[in-house]
Short mmCIF file of C-alpha atoms in Angstrom, two decimals:
data_model
loop_
_atom_site.label_atom_id
_atom_site.label_comp_id
_atom_site.label_asym_id
_atom_site.label_seq_id
_atom_site.Cartn_x
_atom_site.Cartn_y
_atom_site.Cartn_z
CA MET P 1 47.28 87.18 -24.62
CA LYS P 2 45.84 83.68 -24.44
CA ILE P 3 43.46 82.70 -27.25
CA THR P 4 41.61 79.40 -27.56
CA LEU P 5 39.31 78.33 -30.38
CA TYR P 6 36.69 75.78 -29.37
CA THR P 7 35.45 74.08 -32.51
CA ILE P 8 33.44 71.18 -33.86
CA HIS P 9 34.76 71.85 -37.39
CA CYS P 10 31.41 73.11 -38.65
CA PRO P 11 31.41 75.60 -41.55
CA ALA P 12 31.30 78.62 -39.20
CA CYS P 13 34.13 77.16 -37.12
CA ASN P 14 36.23 76.61 -40.23
CA VAL P 15 35.67 80.19 -41.42
CA LEU P 16 36.76 81.61 -38.07
CA LYS P 17 39.82 79.36 -38.04
CA LYS P 18 40.80 80.55 -41.53
CA LYS P 19 40.39 84.19 -40.46
CA LEU P 20 42.60 83.65 -37.40
CA ASP P 21 45.22 81.92 -39.54
CA ALA P 22 45.11 84.65 -42.21
CA ALA P 23 45.57 87.32 -39.54
CA GLY P 24 48.57 85.45 -38.12
CA ILE P 25 46.97 85.16 -34.69
CA GLU P 26 48.33 82.35 -32.55
CA TYR P 27 45.76 80.27 -30.72
CA THR P 28 45.14 76.88 -29.18
CA LEU P 29 42.55 74.73 -30.92
CA ILE P 30 40.29 72.53 -28.79
CA ASP P 31 38.07 70.07 -30.66
CA ASP P 32 37.81 67.18 -28.20
CA ILE P 33 34.07 66.58 -27.86
CA ASN P 34 34.48 65.39 -24.25
CA VAL P 35 36.24 68.62 -23.29
CA LEU P 36 33.61 70.69 -25.09
CA ASN P 37 30.79 68.83 -23.34
CA ASN P 38 32.46 69.24 -19.95
CA LEU P 39 32.76 72.98 -20.54
CA GLY P 40 29.05 73.13 -21.34
CA TYR P 41 29.36 74.84 -24.71
CA LYS P 42 26.26 74.38 -26.88
CA VAL P 43 26.98 76.76 -29.80
CA PHE P 44 30.15 76.86 -31.85
CA PRO P 45 32.60 78.31 -32.55
CA ILE P 46 33.65 79.89 -29.28
CA LEU P 47 36.75 82.06 -29.24
CA ASN P 48 38.09 82.54 -25.74
CA VAL P 49 40.32 85.59 -25.38
CA ASP P 50 41.99 85.96 -22.00
CA GLY P 51 39.11 84.20 -20.26
CA GLU P 52 36.27 85.91 -22.14
CA ASP P 53 34.10 83.72 -24.37
CA LEU P 54 33.16 85.28 -27.71
CA ASN P 55 30.48 83.86 -29.98
CA LEU P 56 30.99 84.03 -33.75
CA SER P 57 29.64 87.55 -34.07
CA LYS P 58 31.76 88.92 -31.23
CA ALA P 59 34.80 86.96 -32.43
CA ASN P 60 34.47 88.51 -35.89
CA GLN P 61 34.23 91.98 -34.35
CA TRP P 62 37.29 91.27 -32.19
CA LEU P 63 39.19 90.19 -35.33
CA LYS P 64 38.15 93.31 -37.28
CA GLU P 65 39.62 95.48 -34.55
CA ARG P 66 42.99 93.73 -34.93
CA VAL P 67 43.41 93.53 -38.68
#
């Protein structure tokens, strides 16, 4: 499973990062603003799980199903 967290280190991003860390889930963190702009993301955080982008609400639901 490939998991990537796209973040701008906003409060919501930081909460999701802490939840991932607490759950022991391994992920790649991308916070390079140029990369984020090139990908076209406008709202953060985005959790990408095996190619599927999850907004904060969906990411939290995904986490609940695994903890």
